Coordinates of C-alpha atoms in Angstrom, one line a residue:
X1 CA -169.1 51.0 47.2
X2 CA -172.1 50.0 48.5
X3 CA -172.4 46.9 51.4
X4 CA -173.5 43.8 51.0
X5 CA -176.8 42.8 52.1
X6 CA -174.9 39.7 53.0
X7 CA -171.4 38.5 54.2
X8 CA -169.7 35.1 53.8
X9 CA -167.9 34.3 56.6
X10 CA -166.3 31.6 58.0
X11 CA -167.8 29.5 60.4
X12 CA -165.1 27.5 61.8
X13 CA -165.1 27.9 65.6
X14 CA -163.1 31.1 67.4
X15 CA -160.0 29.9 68.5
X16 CA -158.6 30.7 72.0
X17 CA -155.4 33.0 71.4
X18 CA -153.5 35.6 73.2
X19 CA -153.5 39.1 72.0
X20 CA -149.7 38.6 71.0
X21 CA -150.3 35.4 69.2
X22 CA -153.2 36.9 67.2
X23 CA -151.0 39.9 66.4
X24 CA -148.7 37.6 64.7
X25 CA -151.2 35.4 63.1
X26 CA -152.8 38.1 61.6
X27 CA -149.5 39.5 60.0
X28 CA -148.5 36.9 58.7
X29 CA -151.8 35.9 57.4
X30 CA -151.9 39.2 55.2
X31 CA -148.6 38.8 53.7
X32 CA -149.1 35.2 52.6
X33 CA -152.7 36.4 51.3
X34 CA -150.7 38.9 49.5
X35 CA -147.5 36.7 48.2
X36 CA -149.7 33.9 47.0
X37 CA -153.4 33.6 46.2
X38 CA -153.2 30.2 47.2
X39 CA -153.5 31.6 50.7
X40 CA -157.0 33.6 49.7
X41 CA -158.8 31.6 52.0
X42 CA -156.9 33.1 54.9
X43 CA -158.7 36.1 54.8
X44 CA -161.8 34.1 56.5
X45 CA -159.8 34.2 59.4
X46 CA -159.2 38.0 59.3
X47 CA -162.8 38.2 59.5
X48 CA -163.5 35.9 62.2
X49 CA -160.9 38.2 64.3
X50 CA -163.0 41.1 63.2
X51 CA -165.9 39.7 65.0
X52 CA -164.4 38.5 68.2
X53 CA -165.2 39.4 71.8
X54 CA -161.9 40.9 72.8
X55 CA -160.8 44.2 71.9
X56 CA -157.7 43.6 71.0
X57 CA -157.7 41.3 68.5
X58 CA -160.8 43.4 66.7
X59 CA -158.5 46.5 66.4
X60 CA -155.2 44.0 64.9
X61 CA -157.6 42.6 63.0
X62 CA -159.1 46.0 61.5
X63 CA -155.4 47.1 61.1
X64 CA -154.7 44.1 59.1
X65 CA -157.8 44.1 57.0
X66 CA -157.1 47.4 56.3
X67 CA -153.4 46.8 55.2
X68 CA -154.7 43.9 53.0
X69 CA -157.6 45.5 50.9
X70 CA -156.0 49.1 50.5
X71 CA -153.1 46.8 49.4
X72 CA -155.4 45.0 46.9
X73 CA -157.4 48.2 45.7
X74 CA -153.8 49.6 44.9
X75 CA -153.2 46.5 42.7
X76 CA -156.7 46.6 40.8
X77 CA -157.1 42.6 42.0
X78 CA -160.9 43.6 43.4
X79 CA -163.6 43.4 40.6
X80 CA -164.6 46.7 38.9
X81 CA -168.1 47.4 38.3
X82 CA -171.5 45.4 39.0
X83 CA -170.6 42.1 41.1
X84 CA -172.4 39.1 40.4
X85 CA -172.7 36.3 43.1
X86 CA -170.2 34.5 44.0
X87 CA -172.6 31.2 42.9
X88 CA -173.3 32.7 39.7
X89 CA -169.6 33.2 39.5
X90 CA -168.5 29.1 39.9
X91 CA -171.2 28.7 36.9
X92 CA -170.8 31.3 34.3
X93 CA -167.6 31.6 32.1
X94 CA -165.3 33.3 34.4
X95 CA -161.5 32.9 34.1
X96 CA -159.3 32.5 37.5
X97 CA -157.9 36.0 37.4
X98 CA -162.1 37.5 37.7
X99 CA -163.1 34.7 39.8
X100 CA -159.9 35.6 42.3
X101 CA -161.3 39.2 42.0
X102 CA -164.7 38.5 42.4
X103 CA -163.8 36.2 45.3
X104 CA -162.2 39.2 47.0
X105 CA -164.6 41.5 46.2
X106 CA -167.1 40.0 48.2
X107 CA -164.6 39.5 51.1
X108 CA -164.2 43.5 50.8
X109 CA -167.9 44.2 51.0
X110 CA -168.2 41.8 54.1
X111 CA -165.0 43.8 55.8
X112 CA -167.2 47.3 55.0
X113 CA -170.5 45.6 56.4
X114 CA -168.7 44.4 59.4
X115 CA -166.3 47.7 60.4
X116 CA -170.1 49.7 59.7
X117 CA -171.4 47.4 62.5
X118 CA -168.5 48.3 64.3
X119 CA -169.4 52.0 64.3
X120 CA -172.3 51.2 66.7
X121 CA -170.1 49.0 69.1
X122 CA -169.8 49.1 73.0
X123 CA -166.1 50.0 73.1
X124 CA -164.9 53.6 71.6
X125 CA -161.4 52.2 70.5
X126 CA -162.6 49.6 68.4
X127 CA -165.5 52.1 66.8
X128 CA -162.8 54.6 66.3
X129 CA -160.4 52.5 64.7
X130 CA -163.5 51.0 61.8
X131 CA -164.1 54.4 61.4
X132 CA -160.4 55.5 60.4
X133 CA -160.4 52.2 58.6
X134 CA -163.6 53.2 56.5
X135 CA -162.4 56.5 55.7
X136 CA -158.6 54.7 54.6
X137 CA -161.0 52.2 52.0
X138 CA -163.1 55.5 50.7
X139 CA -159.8 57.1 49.7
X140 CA -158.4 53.7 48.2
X141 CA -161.9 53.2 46.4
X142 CA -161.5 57.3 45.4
X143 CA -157.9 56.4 43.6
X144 CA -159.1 53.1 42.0
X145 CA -162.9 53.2 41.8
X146 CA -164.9 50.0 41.8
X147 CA -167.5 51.2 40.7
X148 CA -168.4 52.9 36.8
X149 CA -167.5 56.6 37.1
X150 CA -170.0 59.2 36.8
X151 CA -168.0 61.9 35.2
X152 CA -171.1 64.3 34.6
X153 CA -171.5 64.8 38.1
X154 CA -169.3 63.1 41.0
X155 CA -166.8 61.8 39.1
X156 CA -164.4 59.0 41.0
X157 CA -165.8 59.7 44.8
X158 CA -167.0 56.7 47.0
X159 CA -170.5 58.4 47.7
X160 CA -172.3 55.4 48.7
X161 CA -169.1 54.2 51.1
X162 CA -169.5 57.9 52.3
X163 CA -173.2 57.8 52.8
X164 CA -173.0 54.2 54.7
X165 CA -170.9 55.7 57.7
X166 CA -172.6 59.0 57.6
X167 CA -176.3 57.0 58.9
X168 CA -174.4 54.8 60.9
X169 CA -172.8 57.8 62.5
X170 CA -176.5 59.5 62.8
X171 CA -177.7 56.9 65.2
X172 CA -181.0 57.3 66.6
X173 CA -180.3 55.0 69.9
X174 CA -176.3 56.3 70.6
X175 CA -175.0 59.1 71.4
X176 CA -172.2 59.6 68.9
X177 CA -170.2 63.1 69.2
X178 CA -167.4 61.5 71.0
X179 CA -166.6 59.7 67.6
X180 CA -168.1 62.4 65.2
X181 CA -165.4 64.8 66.9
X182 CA -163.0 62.1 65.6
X183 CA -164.1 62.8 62.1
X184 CA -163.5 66.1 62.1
X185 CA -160.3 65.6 60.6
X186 CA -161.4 64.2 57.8
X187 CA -163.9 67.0 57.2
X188 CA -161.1 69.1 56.7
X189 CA -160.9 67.6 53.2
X190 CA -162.9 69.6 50.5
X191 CA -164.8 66.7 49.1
X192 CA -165.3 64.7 52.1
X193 CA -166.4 68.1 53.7
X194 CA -169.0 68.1 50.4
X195 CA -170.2 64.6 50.3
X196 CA -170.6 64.2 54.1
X197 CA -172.7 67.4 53.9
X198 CA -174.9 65.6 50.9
X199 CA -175.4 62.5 52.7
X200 CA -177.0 64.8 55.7
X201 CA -179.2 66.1 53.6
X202 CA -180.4 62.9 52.2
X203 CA -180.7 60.8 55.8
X204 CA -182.4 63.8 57.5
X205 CA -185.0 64.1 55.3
X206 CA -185.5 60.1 54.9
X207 CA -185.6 59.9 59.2
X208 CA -187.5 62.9 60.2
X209 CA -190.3 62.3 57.4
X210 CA -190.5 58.5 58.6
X211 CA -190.7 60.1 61.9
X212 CA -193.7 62.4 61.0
X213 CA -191.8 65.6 62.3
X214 CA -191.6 64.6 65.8
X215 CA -188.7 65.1 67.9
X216 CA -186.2 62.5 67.8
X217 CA -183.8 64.1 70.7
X218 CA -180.6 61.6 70.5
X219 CA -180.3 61.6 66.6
X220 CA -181.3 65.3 66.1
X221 CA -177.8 65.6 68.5
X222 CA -176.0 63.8 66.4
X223 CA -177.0 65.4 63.4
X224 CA -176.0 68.9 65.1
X225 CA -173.0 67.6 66.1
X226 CA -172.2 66.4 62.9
X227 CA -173.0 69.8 61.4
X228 CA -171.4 72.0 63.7
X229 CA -168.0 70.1 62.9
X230 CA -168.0 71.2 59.5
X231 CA -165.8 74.2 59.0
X232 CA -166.8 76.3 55.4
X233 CA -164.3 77.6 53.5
X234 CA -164.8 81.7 53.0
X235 CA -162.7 81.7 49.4
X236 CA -162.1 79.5 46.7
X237 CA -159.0 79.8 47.1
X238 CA -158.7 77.8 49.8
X239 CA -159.9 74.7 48.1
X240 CA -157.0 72.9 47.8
X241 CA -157.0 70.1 50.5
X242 CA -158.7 66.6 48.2
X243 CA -158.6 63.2 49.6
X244 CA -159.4 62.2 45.8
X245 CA -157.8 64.1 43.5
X246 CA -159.2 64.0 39.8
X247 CA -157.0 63.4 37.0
X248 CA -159.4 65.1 34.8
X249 CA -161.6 68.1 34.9
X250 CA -160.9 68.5 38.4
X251 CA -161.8 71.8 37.8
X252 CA -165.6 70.8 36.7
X253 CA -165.9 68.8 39.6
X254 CA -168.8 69.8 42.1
X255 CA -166.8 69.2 45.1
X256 CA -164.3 71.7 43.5
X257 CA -166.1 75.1 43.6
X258 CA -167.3 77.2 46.6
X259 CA -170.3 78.1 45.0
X260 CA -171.7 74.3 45.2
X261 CA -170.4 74.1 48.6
X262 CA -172.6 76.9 50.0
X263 CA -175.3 75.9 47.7
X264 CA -175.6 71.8 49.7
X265 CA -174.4 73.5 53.0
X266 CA -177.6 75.9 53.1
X267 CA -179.5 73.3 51.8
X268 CA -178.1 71.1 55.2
X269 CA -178.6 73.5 57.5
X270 CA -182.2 74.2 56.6
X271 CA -183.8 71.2 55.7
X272 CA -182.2 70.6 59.4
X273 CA -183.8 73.5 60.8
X274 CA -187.0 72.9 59.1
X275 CA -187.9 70.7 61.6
X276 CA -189.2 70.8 65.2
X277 CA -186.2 70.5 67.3
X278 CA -185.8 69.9 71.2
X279 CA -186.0 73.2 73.2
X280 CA -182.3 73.1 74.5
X281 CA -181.2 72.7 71.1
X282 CA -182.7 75.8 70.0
X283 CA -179.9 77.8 72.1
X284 CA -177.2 76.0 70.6
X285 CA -178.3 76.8 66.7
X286 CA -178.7 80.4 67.6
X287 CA -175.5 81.2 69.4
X288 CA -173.5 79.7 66.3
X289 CA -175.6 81.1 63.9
X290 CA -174.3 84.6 63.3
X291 CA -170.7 83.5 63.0
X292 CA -170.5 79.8 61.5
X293 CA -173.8 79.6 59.3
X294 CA -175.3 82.5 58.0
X295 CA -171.7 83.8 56.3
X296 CA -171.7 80.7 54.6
X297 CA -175.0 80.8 52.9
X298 CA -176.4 81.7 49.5
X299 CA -179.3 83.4 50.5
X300 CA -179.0 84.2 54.3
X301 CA -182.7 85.6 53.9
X302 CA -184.0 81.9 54.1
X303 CA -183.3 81.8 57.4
X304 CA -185.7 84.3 58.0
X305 CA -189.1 81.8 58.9
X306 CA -187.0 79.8 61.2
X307 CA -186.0 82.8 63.3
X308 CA -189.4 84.2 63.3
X309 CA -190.9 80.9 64.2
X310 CA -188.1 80.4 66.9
X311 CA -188.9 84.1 68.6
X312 CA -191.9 82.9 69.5
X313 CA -190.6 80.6 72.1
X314 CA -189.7 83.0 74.7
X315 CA -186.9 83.7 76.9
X316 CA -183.6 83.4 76.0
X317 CA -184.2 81.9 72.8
X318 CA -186.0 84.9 71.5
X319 CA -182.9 87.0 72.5
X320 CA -180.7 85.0 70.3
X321 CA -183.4 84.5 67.9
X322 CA -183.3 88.4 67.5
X323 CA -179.7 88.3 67.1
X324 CA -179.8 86.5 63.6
X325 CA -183.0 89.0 62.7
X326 CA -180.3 91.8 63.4
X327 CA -177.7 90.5 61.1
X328 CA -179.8 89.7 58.2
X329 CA -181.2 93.2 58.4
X330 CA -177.9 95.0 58.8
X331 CA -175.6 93.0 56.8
X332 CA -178.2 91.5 54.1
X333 CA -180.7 94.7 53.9
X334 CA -183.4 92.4 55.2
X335 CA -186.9 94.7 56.0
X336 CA -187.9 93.3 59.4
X337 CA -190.3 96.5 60.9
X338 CA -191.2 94.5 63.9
X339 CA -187.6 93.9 65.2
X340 CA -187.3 96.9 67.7
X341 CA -190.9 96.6 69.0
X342 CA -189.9 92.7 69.8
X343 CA -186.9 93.5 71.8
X344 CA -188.7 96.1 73.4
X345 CA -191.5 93.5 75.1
X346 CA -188.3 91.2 75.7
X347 CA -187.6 94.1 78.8
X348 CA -189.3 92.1 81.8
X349 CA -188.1 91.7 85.4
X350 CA -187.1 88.0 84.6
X351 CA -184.0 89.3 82.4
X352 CA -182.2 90.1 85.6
X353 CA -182.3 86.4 86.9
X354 CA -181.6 84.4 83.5
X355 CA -178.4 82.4 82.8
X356 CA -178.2 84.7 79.4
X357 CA -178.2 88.1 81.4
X358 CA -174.9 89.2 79.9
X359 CA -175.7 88.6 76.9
X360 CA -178.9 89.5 76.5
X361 CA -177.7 93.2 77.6
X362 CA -174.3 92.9 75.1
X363 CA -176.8 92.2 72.7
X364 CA -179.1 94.7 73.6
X365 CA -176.4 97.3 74.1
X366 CA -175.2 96.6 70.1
X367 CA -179.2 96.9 69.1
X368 CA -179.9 100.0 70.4
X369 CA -175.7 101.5 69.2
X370 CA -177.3 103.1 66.1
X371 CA -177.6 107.1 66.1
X372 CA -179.9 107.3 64.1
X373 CA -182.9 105.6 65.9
X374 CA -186.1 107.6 66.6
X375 CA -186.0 109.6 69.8
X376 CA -189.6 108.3 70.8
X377 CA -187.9 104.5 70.5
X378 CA -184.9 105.4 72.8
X379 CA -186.9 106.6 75.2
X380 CA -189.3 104.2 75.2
X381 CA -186.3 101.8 76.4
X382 CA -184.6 104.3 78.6
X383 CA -188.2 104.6 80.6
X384 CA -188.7 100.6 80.8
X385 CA -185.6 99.6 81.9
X386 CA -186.0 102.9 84.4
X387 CA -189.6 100.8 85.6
X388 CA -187.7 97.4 85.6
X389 CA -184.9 99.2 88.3
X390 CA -187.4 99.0 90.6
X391 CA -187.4 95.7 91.1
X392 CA -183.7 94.8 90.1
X393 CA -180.9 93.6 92.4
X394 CA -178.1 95.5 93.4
X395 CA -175.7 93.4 91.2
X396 CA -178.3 94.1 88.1
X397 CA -178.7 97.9 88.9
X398 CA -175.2 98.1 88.4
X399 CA -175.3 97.3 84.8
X400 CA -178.5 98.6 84.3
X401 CA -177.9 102.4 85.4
X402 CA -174.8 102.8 82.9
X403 CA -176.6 101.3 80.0
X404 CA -179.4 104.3 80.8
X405 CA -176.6 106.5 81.5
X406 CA -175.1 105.5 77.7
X407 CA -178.6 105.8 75.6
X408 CA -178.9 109.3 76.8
X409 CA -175.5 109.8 75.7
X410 CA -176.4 108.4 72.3
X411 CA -179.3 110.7 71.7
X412 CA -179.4 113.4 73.9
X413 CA -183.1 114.4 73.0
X414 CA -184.0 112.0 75.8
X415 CA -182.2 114.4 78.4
X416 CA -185.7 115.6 78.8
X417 CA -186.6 112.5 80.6
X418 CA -184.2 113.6 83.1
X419 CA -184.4 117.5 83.1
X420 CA -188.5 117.6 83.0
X421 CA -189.5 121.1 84.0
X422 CA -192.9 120.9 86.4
X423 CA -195.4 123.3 87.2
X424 CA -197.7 123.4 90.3
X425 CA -201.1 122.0 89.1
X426 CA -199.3 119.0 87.1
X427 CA -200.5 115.8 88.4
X428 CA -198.3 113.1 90.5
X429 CA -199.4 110.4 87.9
X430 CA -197.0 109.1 85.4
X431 CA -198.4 109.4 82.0
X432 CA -196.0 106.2 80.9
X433 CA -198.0 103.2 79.8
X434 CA -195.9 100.0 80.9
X435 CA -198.2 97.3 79.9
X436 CA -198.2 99.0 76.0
X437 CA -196.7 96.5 73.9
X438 CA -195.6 99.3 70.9
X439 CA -192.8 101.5 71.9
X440 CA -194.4 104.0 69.6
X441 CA -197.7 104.5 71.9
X442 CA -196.3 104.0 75.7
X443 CA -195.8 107.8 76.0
X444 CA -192.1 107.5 77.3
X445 CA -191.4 111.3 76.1
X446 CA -194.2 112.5 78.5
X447 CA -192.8 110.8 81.6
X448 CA -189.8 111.3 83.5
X449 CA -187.1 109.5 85.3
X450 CA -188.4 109.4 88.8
X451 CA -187.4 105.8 89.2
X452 CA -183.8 106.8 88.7
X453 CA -184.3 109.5 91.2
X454 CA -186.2 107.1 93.8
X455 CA -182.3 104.5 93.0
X456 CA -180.4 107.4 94.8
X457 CA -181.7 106.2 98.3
X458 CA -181.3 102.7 97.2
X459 CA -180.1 101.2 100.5
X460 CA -176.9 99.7 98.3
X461 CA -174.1 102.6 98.7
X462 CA -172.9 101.5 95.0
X463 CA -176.2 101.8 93.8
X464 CA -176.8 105.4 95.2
X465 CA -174.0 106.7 94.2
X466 CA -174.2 105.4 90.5
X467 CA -178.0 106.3 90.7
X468 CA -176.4 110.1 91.8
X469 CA -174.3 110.5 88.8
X470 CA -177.3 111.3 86.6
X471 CA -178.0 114.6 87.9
X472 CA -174.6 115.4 87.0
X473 CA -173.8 116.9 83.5
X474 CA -173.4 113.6 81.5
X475 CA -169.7 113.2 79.8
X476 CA -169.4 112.3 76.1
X477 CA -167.4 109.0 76.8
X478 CA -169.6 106.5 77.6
X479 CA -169.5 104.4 80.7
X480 CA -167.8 100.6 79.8
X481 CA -170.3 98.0 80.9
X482 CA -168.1 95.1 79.8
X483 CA -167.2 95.0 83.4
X484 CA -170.0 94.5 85.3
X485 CA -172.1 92.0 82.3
X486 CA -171.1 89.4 84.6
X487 CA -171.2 90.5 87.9
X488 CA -173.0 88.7 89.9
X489 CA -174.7 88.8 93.4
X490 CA -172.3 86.5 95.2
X491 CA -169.5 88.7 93.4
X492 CA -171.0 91.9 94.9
X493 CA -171.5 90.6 98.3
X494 CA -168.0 89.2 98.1
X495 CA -166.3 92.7 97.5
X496 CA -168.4 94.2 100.0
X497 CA -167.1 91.9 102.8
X498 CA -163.9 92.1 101.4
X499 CA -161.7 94.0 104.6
X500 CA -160.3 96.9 103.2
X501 CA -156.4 97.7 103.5
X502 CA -155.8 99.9 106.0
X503 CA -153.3 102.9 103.9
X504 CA -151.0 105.0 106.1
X505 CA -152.2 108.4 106.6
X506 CA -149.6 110.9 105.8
X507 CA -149.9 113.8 108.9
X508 CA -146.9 116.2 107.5
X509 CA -146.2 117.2 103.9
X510 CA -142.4 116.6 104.7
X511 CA -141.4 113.2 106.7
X512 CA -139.7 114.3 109.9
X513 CA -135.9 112.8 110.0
X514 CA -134.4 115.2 112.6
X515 CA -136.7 114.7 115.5
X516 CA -135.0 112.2 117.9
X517 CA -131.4 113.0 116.5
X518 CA -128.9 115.0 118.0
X519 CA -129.3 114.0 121.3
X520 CA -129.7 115.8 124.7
X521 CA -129.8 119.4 122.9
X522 CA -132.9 118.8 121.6
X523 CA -134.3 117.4 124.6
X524 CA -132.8 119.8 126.9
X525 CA -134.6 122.4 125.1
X526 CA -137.7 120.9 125.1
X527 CA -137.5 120.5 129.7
X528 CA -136.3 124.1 129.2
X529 CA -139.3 125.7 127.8
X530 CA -141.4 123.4 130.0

């Protein structure tokens, strides 16, 4: 049901009442309407509480507007199909039963303008309450349609209601997740879930085009928001929750099949994505990517110019950009030769001091699990992140010398990195080229690991001593780095000023019992041998 451009309201002044006495008013107002159309008019007043100052009447005065025209949908006394004015009404050859309906109609379409306004008002209460009222009409409208059904396509669904909240929700001025969280229950509902997703669609291409492309931060956040609240069904199966349910051919119904689910969600997601987005929300795309948008997909693979496009930002974002890349290739056999050589030139000093540290090494770690990567690659890492050591702090080292420790475990060609036999005329100079940006020409297999040796008088006891463990023979169960992902430098200062509990220190395997017992005999002896 679309709006009205215009509403016909009342203009009779606001009358001074207290929140009690408009309560009242109001109830009683929508069961006369109800009883007796004599009493139509009274609905004027139900608007003009809908449009007061105080909070309290405007959320009776939704309640009861809502009452009254899901009430009235039920009872098929709102016109069906196109609505002429309500002028051309009084002239043309109505009877009183259209021209009550007609009448009504119009008072509907000036409650939906008014509760949209509503969406954008000052106070959360009252914009929650139009929207739960909005969503109440959609599902009235969805069991009696006012409008001619379209049973090719979208059969008995209030789209254009649908679409009307969705924009006003998608402000470009407010920031709106407070009350687009609030929808989310209504997202749970399979065709709600569908539409809401096709009304995306529609408004982001209409604002960002108008807009050129640019960024437009607060609606963009909104529009994620709005996104990220949508939870995809994985089977079809699972399609069973309807706020409308059809009568007939349910089963022909778009809204009804998985397959045209993924098909608009992937459209969403990137005609969203196609655009230039703020840099902070560049993060929060990528971490949910993997795990609430590419399973969902039709073709996962079209996601590949947006992460390749997003690498190229630096940082962090490259990191989780590089996640994605590594699930399209492993679990959609995508060819991407340049992933490994990209992670590789993501290994600079600044990785220790980022706020995605943990990650970036989970990450990392999982990248480089695979047996059966080249030895020249492995060692290409194992020699970098030896350089980077250098330079590391103590609370860094201590993730970093494990995570060597583990890709020599992995692929124990690299042990030569570690056991490099020397001969008297070799040269002191280190035949490693850090400032190579392929893995495949910094000569890692010709170095060795002399930073790991130079750790082991690290000034750091910890350090040394986990720096020491390489020249021991490595064991086959790799070293769990889980625990120290997040330790940090205020953690390892805290340990290491942490007093340590004095333990008793046994001095006899057997604790003596008998010493001081039996009296003067034992003395006695003891003055006697003295």
């Amino acid at each position: 049901m679309a709006p009205a451009k215009k509403r016909n309201v009342s203009s009779a002044k606001t009358t001074e009442k207290s929140a009690k006495t408009a309560k009242i008013d109001l109830s009683s107002k929508v069961e006369s309407v109800l009883e007796s159309r004599k009493c139509a008019n009274d609905v004027f007043d139900m608007l003009e509480f809908l449009q007061s100052e105080k909070e309290k009447d405007v959320i009776d005065a939704v309640n009861a507007c809502g009452k009254l025209f899901c009430t009235l949908l039920e009872r098929k006394e709102l016109l069906r199909g196109k609505l002429p004015g309500e002028e051309e009404a009084l002239k043309g050859g109505y009877n009183a039963e259209d021209k009550y309906r007609i009448f009504m109609r119009h008072r509907y379409n000036s409650c939906v303008e008014i509760l949209l306004e509503h969406l954008d008002h000052e106070v959360y209460n009252i914009k929650e309450s139009a929207l739960c009222c909005l969503m109440k009409f959609a599902a009235g409208e969805g069991q009696h349609p006012l409008e001619d059904l379209d049973w090719s396509e979208h059969y008995s669904f209030p789209r254009e209601l649908i679409q009307a909240v969705v924009s006003r929700l998608l402000s470009k001025t407010s920031d709106n997740s407070l009350l687009i969280s609030r929808l989310q229950e209504f997202l749970e509902m399979e065709d709600v879930r569908y539409y809401v997703m096709s009304s995306i669609c529609e408004n982001v291409g209409k604002v960002m085009d108008k807009n050129k492309g640019a960024v437009v931060p607060i609606y963009q956040n909104n529009v994620f928001m709005l996104m990220s609240n949508i939870s995809m069904p994985s089977q079809e199966s699972e399609l069973t929750n309807f706020m409308v349910k059809q009568e007939a051919k349910h089963e022909d119904w778009k809204a009804a099949k998985l397959n045209e689910h993924k098909r608009v969600f992937e459209r969403m997601w990137l005609g969203f994505l196609k655009y230039k987005l703020p840099s902070s929300m560049y993060k929060k795309v990528l971490v949910i990517l993997h795990d609430s948008i590419l399973p969902h997909m039709s073709k996962p693979a079209l996601m590949i110019d947006f992460l390749t496009a997003v690498y190229e930002v630096g940082g962090a974002i490259s990191l989780l950009a590089l996640n994605g890349l590594f699930v399209l290739i492993h679990q959609h056999n995508l060819n991407y030769p340049d992933f490994y050589k990209k992670l590789y030139n993501l290994l600079e000093p600044s990785i220790f001091h980022v706020k995605y540290r943990a990650r970036f090494f989970h990450l990392a770690n999982l990248f480089l699990s695979s047996s059966h990567l080249p030895v020249y690659l492995v060692a290409a890492f194992v020699k970098r992140l030896a350089r980077l050591a250098l330079t590391a702090p103590p609370a860094g080292l201590l993730l970093l010398l494990p995570f060597i420790s583990n890709l020599i475990r992995r692929h124990p060609s690299c042990r030569i990195l570690v056991h490099k036999p020397t001969t008297e005329d070799e040269t002191l100079e280190d035949p490693y080229l850090m400032d190579e940006e392929d893995p495949a020409h910094c000569r890692a297999l010709e170095s060795s690991l002399w930073e790991v040796k130079t750790l082991q008088k690290h000034y750091h006891p910890d350090v040394a001593k986990t720096a020491t463990l390489i020249n021991t023979p490595l064991s086959e169960q790799e070293d769990d780095i889980s625990e120290v992902l997040e330790l940090t430098t205020f953690e390892l200062m805290e340990r290491d000023l942490k007093p340590t509990q004095n333990k008793s220190i046994p001095l006899e395997f057997e604790t003596a019992s008998q010493l001081l017992k039996g009296g003067g005999d034992m003395l006695g002896q003891h003055f006697c041998l003295n």
